[in-house]
Coordinates of C-alpha atoms in Angstrom, one line a residue:
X1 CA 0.0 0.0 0.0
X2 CA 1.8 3.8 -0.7
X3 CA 1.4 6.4 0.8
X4 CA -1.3 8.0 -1.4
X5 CA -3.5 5.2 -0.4
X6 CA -2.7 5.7 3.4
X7 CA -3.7 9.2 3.7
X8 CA -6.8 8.5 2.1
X9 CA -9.8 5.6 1.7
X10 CA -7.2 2.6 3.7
X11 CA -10.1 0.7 4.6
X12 CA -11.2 0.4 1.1
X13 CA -8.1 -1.8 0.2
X14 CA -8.8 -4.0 3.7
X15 CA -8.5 -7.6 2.3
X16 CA -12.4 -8.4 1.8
X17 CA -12.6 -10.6 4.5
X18 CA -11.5 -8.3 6.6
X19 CA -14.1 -6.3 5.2
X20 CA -16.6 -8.6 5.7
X21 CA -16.2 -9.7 9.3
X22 CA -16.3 -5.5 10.1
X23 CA -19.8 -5.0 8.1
X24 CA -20.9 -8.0 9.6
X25 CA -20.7 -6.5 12.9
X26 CA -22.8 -3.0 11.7
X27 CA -26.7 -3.6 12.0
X28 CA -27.9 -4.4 8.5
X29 CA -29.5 -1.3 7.7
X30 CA -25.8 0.4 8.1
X31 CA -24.2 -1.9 6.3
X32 CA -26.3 -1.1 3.4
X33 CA -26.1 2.2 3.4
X34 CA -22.1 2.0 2.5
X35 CA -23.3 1.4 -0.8
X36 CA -23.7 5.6 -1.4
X37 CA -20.0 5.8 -1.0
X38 CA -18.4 5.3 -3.6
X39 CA -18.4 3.1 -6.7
X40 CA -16.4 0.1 -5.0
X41 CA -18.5 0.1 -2.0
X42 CA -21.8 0.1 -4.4
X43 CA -22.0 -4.0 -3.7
X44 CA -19.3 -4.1 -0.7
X45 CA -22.4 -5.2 1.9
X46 CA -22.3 -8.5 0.2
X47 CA -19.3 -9.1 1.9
X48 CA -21.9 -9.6 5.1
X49 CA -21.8 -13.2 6.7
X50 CA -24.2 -11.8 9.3
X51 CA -27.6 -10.4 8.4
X52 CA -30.1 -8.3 11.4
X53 CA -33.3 -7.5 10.7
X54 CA -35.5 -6.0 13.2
X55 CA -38.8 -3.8 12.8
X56 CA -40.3 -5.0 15.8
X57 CA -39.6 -1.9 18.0
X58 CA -41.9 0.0 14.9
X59 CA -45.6 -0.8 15.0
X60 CA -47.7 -0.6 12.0
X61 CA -51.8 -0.6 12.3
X62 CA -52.9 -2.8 9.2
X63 CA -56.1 -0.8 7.7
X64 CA -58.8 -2.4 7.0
X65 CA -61.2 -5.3 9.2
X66 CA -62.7 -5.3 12.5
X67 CA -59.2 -4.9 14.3
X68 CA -56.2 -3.5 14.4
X69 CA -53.6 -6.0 13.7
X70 CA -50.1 -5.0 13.8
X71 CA -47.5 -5.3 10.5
X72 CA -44.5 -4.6 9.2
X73 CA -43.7 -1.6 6.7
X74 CA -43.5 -1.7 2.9
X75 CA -40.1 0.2 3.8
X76 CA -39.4 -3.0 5.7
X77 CA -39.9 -5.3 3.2
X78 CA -38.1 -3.5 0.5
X79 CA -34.8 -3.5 2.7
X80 CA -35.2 -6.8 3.4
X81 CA -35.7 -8.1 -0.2
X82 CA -33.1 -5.6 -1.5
X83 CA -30.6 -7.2 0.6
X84 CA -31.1 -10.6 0.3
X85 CA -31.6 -10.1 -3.8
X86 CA -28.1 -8.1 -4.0
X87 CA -26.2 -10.5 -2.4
X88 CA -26.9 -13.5 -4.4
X89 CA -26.0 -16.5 -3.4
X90 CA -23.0 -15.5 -0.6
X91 CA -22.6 -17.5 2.3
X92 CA -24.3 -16.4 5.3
X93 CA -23.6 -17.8 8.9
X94 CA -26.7 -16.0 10.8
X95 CA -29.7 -14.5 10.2
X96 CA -31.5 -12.6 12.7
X97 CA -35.7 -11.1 12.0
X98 CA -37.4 -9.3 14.6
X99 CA -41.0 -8.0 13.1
X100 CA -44.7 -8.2 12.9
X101 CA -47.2 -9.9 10.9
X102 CA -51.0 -8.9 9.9
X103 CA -53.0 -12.1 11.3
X104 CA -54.4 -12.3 7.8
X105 CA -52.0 -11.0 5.7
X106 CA -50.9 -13.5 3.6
X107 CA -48.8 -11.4 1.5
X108 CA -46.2 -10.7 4.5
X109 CA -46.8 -14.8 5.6
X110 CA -45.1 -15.6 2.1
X111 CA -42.5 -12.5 2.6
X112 CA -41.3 -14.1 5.7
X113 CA -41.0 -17.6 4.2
X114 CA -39.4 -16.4 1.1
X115 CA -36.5 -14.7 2.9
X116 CA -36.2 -17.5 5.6
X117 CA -36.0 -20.0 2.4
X118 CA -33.3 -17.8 1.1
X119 CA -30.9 -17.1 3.9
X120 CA -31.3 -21.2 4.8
X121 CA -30.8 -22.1 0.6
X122 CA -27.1 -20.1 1.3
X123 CA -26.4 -22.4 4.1
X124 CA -26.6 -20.3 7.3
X125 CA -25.2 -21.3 10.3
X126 CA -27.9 -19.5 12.7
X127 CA -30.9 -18.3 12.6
X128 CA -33.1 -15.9 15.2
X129 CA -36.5 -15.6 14.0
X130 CA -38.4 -13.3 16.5
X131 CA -42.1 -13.0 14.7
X132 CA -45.6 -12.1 16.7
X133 CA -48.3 -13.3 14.7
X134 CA -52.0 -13.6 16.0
X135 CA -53.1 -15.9 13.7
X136 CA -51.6 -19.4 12.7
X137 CA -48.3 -19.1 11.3
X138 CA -46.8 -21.8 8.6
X139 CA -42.7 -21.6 8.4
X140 CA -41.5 -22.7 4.9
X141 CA -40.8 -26.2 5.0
X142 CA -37.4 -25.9 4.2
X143 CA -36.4 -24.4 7.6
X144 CA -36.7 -28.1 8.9
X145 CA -34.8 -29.8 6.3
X146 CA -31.7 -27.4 6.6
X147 CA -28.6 -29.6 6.7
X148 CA -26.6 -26.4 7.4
X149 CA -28.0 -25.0 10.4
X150 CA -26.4 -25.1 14.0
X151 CA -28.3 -22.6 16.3
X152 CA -32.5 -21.8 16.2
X153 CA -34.2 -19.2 17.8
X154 CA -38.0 -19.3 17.4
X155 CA -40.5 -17.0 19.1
X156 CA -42.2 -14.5 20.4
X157 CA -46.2 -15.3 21.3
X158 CA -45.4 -17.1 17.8
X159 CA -48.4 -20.0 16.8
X160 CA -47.2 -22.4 14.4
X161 CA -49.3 -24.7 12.2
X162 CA -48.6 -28.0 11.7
X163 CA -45.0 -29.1 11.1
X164 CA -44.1 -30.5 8.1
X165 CA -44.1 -34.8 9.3
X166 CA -40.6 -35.1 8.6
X167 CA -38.3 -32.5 10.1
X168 CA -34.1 -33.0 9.4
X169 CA -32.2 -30.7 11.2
X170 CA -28.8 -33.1 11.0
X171 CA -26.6 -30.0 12.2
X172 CA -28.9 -28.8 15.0
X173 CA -27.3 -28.3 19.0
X174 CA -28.9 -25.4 19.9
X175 CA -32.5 -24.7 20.0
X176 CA -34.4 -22.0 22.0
X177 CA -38.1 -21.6 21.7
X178 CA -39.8 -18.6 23.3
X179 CA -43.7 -18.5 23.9
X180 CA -44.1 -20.5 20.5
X181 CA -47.4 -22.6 20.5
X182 CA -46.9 -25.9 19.2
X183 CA -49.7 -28.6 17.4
X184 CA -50.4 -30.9 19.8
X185 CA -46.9 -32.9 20.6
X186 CA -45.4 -31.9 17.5
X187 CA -42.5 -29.9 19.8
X188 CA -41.6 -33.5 21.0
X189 CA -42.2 -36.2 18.7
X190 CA -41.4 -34.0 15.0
X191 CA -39.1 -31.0 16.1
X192 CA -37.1 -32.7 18.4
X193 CA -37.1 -36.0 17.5
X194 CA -35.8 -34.6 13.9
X195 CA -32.7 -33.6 15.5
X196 CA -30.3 -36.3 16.4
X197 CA -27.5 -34.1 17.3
X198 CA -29.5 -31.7 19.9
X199 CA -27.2 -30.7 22.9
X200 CA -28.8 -27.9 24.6
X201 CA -32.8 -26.6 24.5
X202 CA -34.4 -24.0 26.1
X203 CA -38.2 -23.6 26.7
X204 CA -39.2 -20.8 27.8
X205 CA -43.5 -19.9 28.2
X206 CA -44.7 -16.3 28.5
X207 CA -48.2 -17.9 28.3
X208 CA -50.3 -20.8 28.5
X209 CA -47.5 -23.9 28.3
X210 CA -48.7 -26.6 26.1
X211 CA -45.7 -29.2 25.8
X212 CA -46.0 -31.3 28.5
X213 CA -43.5 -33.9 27.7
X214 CA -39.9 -32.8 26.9
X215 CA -38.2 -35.8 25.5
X216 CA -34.6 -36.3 23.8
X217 CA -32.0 -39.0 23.7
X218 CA -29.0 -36.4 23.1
X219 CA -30.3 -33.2 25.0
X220 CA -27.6 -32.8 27.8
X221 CA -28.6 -29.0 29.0
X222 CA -31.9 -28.0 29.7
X223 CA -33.8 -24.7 30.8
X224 CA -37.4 -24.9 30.9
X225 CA -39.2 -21.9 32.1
X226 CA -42.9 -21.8 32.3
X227 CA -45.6 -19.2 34.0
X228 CA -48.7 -20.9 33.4
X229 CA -50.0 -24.3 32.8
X230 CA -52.8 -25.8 30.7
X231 CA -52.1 -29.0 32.1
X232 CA -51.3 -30.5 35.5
X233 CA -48.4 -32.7 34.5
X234 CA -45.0 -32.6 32.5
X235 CA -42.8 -35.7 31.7
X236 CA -38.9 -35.5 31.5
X237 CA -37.4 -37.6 29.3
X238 CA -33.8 -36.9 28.7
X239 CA -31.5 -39.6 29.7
X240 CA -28.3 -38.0 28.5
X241 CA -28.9 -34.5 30.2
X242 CA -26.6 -33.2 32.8
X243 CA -27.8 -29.8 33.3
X244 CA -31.4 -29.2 34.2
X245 CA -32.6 -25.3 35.2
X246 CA -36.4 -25.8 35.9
X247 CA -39.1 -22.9 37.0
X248 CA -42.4 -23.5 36.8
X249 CA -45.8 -23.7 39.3
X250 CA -45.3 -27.1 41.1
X251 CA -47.8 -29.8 39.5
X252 CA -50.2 -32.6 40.5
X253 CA -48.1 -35.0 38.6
X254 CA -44.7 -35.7 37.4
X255 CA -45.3 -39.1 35.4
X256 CA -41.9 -39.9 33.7
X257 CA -38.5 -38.2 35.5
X258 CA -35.6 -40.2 33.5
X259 CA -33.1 -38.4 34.3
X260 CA -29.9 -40.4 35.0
X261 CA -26.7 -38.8 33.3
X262 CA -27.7 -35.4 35.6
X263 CA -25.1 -33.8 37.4
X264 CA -26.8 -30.0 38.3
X265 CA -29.6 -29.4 38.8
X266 CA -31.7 -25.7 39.8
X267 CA -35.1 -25.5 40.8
X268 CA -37.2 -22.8 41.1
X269 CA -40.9 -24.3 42.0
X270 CA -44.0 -21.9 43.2
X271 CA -47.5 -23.2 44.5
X272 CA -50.5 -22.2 43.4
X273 CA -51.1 -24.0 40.1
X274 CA -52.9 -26.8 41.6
X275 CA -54.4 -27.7 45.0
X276 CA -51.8 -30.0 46.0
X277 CA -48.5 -30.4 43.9
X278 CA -46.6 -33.8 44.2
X279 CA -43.4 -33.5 43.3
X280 CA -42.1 -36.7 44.7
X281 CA -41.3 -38.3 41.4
X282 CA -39.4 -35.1 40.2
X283 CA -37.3 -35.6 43.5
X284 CA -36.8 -39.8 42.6
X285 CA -35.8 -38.1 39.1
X286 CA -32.7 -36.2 40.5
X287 CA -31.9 -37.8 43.4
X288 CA -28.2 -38.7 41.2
X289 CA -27.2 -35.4 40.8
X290 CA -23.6 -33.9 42.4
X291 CA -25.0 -30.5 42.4
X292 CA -28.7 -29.1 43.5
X293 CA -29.7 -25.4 44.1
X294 CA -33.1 -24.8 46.0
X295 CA -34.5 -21.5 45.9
X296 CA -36.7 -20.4 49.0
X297 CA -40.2 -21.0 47.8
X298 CA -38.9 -24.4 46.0
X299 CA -38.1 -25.1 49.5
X300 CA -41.5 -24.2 50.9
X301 CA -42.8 -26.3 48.1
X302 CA -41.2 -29.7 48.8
X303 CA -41.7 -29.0 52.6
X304 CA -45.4 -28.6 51.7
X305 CA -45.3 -32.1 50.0
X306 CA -43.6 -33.7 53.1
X307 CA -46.3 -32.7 55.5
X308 CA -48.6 -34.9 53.1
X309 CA -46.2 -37.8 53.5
X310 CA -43.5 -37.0 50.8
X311 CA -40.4 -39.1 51.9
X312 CA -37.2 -37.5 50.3
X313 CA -34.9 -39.6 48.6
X314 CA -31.1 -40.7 49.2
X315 CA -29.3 -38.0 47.3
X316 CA -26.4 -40.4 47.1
X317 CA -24.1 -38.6 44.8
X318 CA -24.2 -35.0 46.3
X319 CA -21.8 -32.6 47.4
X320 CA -22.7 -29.3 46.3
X321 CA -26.0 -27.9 47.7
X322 CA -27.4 -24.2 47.7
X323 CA -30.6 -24.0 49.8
X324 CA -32.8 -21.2 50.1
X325 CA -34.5 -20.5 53.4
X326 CA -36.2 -17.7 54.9
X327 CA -38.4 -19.3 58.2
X328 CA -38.2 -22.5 60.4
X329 CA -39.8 -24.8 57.4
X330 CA -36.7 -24.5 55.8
X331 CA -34.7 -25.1 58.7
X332 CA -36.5 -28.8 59.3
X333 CA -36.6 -29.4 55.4
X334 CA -32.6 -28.6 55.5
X335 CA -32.3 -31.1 58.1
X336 CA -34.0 -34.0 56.6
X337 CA -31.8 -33.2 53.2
X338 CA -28.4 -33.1 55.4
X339 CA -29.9 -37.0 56.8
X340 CA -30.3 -37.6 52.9
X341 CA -26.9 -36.6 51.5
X342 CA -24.1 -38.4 52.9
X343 CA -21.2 -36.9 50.4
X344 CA -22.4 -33.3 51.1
X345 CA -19.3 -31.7 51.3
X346 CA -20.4 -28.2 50.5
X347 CA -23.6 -25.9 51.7
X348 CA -24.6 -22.6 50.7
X349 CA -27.5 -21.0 52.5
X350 CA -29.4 -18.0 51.2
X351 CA -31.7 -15.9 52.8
X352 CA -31.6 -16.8 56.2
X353 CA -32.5 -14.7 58.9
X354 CA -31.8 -16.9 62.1
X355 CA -30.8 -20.3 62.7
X356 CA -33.9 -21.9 64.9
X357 CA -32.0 -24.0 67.8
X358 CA -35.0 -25.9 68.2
X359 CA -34.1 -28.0 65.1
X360 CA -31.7 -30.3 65.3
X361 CA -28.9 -30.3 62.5
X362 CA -27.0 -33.7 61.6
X363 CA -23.4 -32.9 63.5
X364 CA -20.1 -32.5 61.6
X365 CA -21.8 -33.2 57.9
X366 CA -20.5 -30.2 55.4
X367 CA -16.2 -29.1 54.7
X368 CA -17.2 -25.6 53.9
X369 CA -20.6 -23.3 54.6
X370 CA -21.4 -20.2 53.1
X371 CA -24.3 -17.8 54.3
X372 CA -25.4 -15.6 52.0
X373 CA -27.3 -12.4 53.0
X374 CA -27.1 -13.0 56.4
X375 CA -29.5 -11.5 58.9
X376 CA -29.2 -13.2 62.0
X377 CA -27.2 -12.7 65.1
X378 CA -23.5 -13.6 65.5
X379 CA -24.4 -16.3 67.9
X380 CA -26.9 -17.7 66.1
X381 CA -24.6 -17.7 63.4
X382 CA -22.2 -19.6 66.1
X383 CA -24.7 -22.4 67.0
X384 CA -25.3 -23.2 63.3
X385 CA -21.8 -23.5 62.2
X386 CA -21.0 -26.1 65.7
X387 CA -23.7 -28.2 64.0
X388 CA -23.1 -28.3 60.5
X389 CA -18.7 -28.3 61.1
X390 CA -18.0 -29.0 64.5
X391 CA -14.7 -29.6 64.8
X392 CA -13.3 -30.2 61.5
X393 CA -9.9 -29.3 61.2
X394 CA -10.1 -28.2 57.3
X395 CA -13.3 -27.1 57.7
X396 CA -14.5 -23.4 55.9
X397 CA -17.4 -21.3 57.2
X398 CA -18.3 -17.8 55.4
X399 CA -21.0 -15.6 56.9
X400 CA -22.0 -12.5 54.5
X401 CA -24.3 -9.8 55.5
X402 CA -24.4 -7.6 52.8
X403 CA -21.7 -5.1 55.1
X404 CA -19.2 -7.5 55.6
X405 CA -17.8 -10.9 55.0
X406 CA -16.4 -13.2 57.7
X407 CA -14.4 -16.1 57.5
X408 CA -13.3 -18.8 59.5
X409 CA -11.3 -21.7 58.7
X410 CA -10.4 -25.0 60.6
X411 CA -11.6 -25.9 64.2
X412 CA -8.5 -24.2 65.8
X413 CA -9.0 -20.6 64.2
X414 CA -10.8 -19.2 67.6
X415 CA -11.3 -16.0 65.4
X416 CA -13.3 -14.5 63.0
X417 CA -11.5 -12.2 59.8
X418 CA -13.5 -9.2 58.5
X419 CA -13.4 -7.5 55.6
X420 CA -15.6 -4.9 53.8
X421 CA -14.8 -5.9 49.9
X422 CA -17.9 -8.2 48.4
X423 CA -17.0 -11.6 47.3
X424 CA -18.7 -12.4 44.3
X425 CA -20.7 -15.3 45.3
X426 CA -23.2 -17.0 43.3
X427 CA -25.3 -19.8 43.8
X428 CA -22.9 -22.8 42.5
X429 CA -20.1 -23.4 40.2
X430 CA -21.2 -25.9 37.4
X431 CA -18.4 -28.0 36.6
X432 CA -20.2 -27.7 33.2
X433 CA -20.2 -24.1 32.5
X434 CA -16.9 -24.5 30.6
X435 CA -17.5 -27.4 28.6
X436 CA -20.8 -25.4 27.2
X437 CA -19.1 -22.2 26.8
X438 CA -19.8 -20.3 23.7

């Protein structure tokens, strides 16, 4: 490059995929508009592995009928078909829509299935598809026969017609569906059971939840997030997973809990779905795992169970639990778990505001405690950590208030250290989180 060329357009003569990853990384609509400066730069965008379009933030009444329905602009459209017909057939890695669609508009239905059928045709790696439509929406059935794609988004408040009866997504690990209302049990037995590579899905329900079997013979992280319930049961049936993050209303029934590769497991389980909630087969379900966190009303939740004759289960493999307690339930729940997990080597309390004497703790069961958000007294604090360590001699206790942390380690350390500077605690280290890093 001389020196002409320095002191003037240098980016212009960037090897073009350098140029590409740096458009890539512009919003689409920027990216396009390079095109206005100068000839070389009239097709540059091309150059774009990476593809964002998003007109969901603008709402558009659709004139005409009874109701307003909300749309997406002709503007819109013309960007998007602009784009995708300028760049021909180039390789693109992801492809991201965020929009609208008229309930009865068929002419922006077909829009949306033409460009999905494009990007997946150029063998895209991922795709985010974010689309509210109030009346029954039909994704091209091409989508579920890409042999390309890696990573699927689907949502928002989005209701699909029926899926294509054979769906092969060969390249599919990732799939997250948000608030996306499925035919019945086509989510389990067609979507899922089309991808024999699947490693981690996430389903998430902003609404009524209709899936209420989750089943897949290669899932190994799961996060399942619900609000509300049209049924009164869900079935688990993922014998590969090892990561399970689960909140939801407790429910009458939990009929199949295979679960036996699981090593973590988080709950997060209110009442109020059903009369009674049972959860003692969800319990049997995870009784293998080496790490369980318990938030405070998942705790009131199973201690609820137990008063109508819930036995827990031998949690034979654990030795990492975080337990959420804010009242004496907790307190006799915690003990019955302590009975239940001989390994435990390792508990983390949240929430507690007093250790009640008048329960009984198993003696010297845990290496190291941790108190988070501490509000009790100092000898309370005392009294629960003679219980749970006793005299171990390379034994850890941590008490955090939200002012100060204090540590104490071994039997023989008669004093407490202080310090002001916040730990950053959280509520258990997956041994997981770096195999699954992305």
């Amino acid at each position: 490059m001389d020196a002409k060329t320095c002191s003037g357009d240098a980016i212009s003569w960037l090897p073009h995929e350098v140029l590409g990853k740096i458009l890539s990384l512009l919003p689409t609509k920027q990216a396009v508009s390079t095109s206005v400066l100068s000839k070389k730069w009239n097709y540059m965008y091309r150059l774009a592995d990476s593809l964002d379009f998003d007109d969901s933030v603008s709402l558009h009444a659709e004139e005409g009928g009874k109701q307003t329905s909300f749309v997406f602009s002709d503007s819109f459209k013309k960007i998007v078909d602009r784009t995708l017909a300028l760049q021909c057939d180039y390789s693109i890695k992801k492809f991201s829509l965020a929009c609208h669609v008229g309930a009865v508009n068929e002419g922006q239905k077909t829009c949306v299935g033409r460009w999905i059928s494009n990007v997946v045709r150029r063998g895209v790696l991922e795709m985010d598809l974010r689309i509210k439509d109030r009346g029954i929406h039909f994704l091209p059935p091409l989508l579920f026969a890409s042999k390309t794609l890696v990573k699927l988004t689907l949502g928002t408040k989005l209701y699909l017609g029926k899926l294509p009866s054979y769906v092969s997504l060969p390249s599919l690990k990732f799939l997250f569906i948000d608030t996306v209302f499925f035919e019945y049990e086509d989510l389990c037995y067609v979507l899922l059971a089309g991808c024999p590579v699947l490693e981690e899905l996430s389903v998430h329900h902003r609404d009524q939840a209709i899936p209420h079997t989750i089943s897949s013979p290669t899932v190994k992280r799961l996060s399942v997030d619900y609000d509300c319930h049209s049924e009164n049961e869900l079935s688990f049936d993922l014998p590969n997973l090892e990561y399970l993050d689960y909140s939801d209303f407790a429910l009458h029934e939990y009929p199949q809990v295979n679960l036996g590769s699981l090593v973590e497991a988080k709950m997060d389980l209110y009442p109020g779905h059903v009369e009674r909630a049972d959860v003692t087969e969800l319990l049997m379900g995870i009784r293998n795992v080496e790490i369980l966190h318990l938030s405070p009303v998942t705790v009131d939740v199973i201690y609820s169970c137990c008063k109508y004759g819930l036995l827990l289960p031998v949690f034979n493999n654990l030795v990492n639990l975080s337990f959420g307690s804010k009242d004496k339930r907790g307190w006799k729940l915690l003990a019955n778990m302590l009975k239940q997990s001989p390994k435990l080597e390792t508990l983390l309390i949240q929430d507690l505001n007093g250790y009640r004497g008048d329960v009984s703790m198993p003696p010297n069961q845990v290496k190291v405690l941790h108190v988070l958000n501490y509000g009790g007294t100092d000898e309370e604090f005392k009294q629960l950590e003679k219980s749970l360590i006793g005299r171990k001699r390379n034994a850890e206790a941590v008490v955090d208030d939200g002012i100060s942390l204090q540590t104490k380690r071994g039997y023989n350390d008669a004093s407490w250290s202080f310090t002001s500077r916040k730990m950053p605690f959280q509520s258990g280290i997956s041994r997981l989180d770096s195999y699954y890093a992305k």
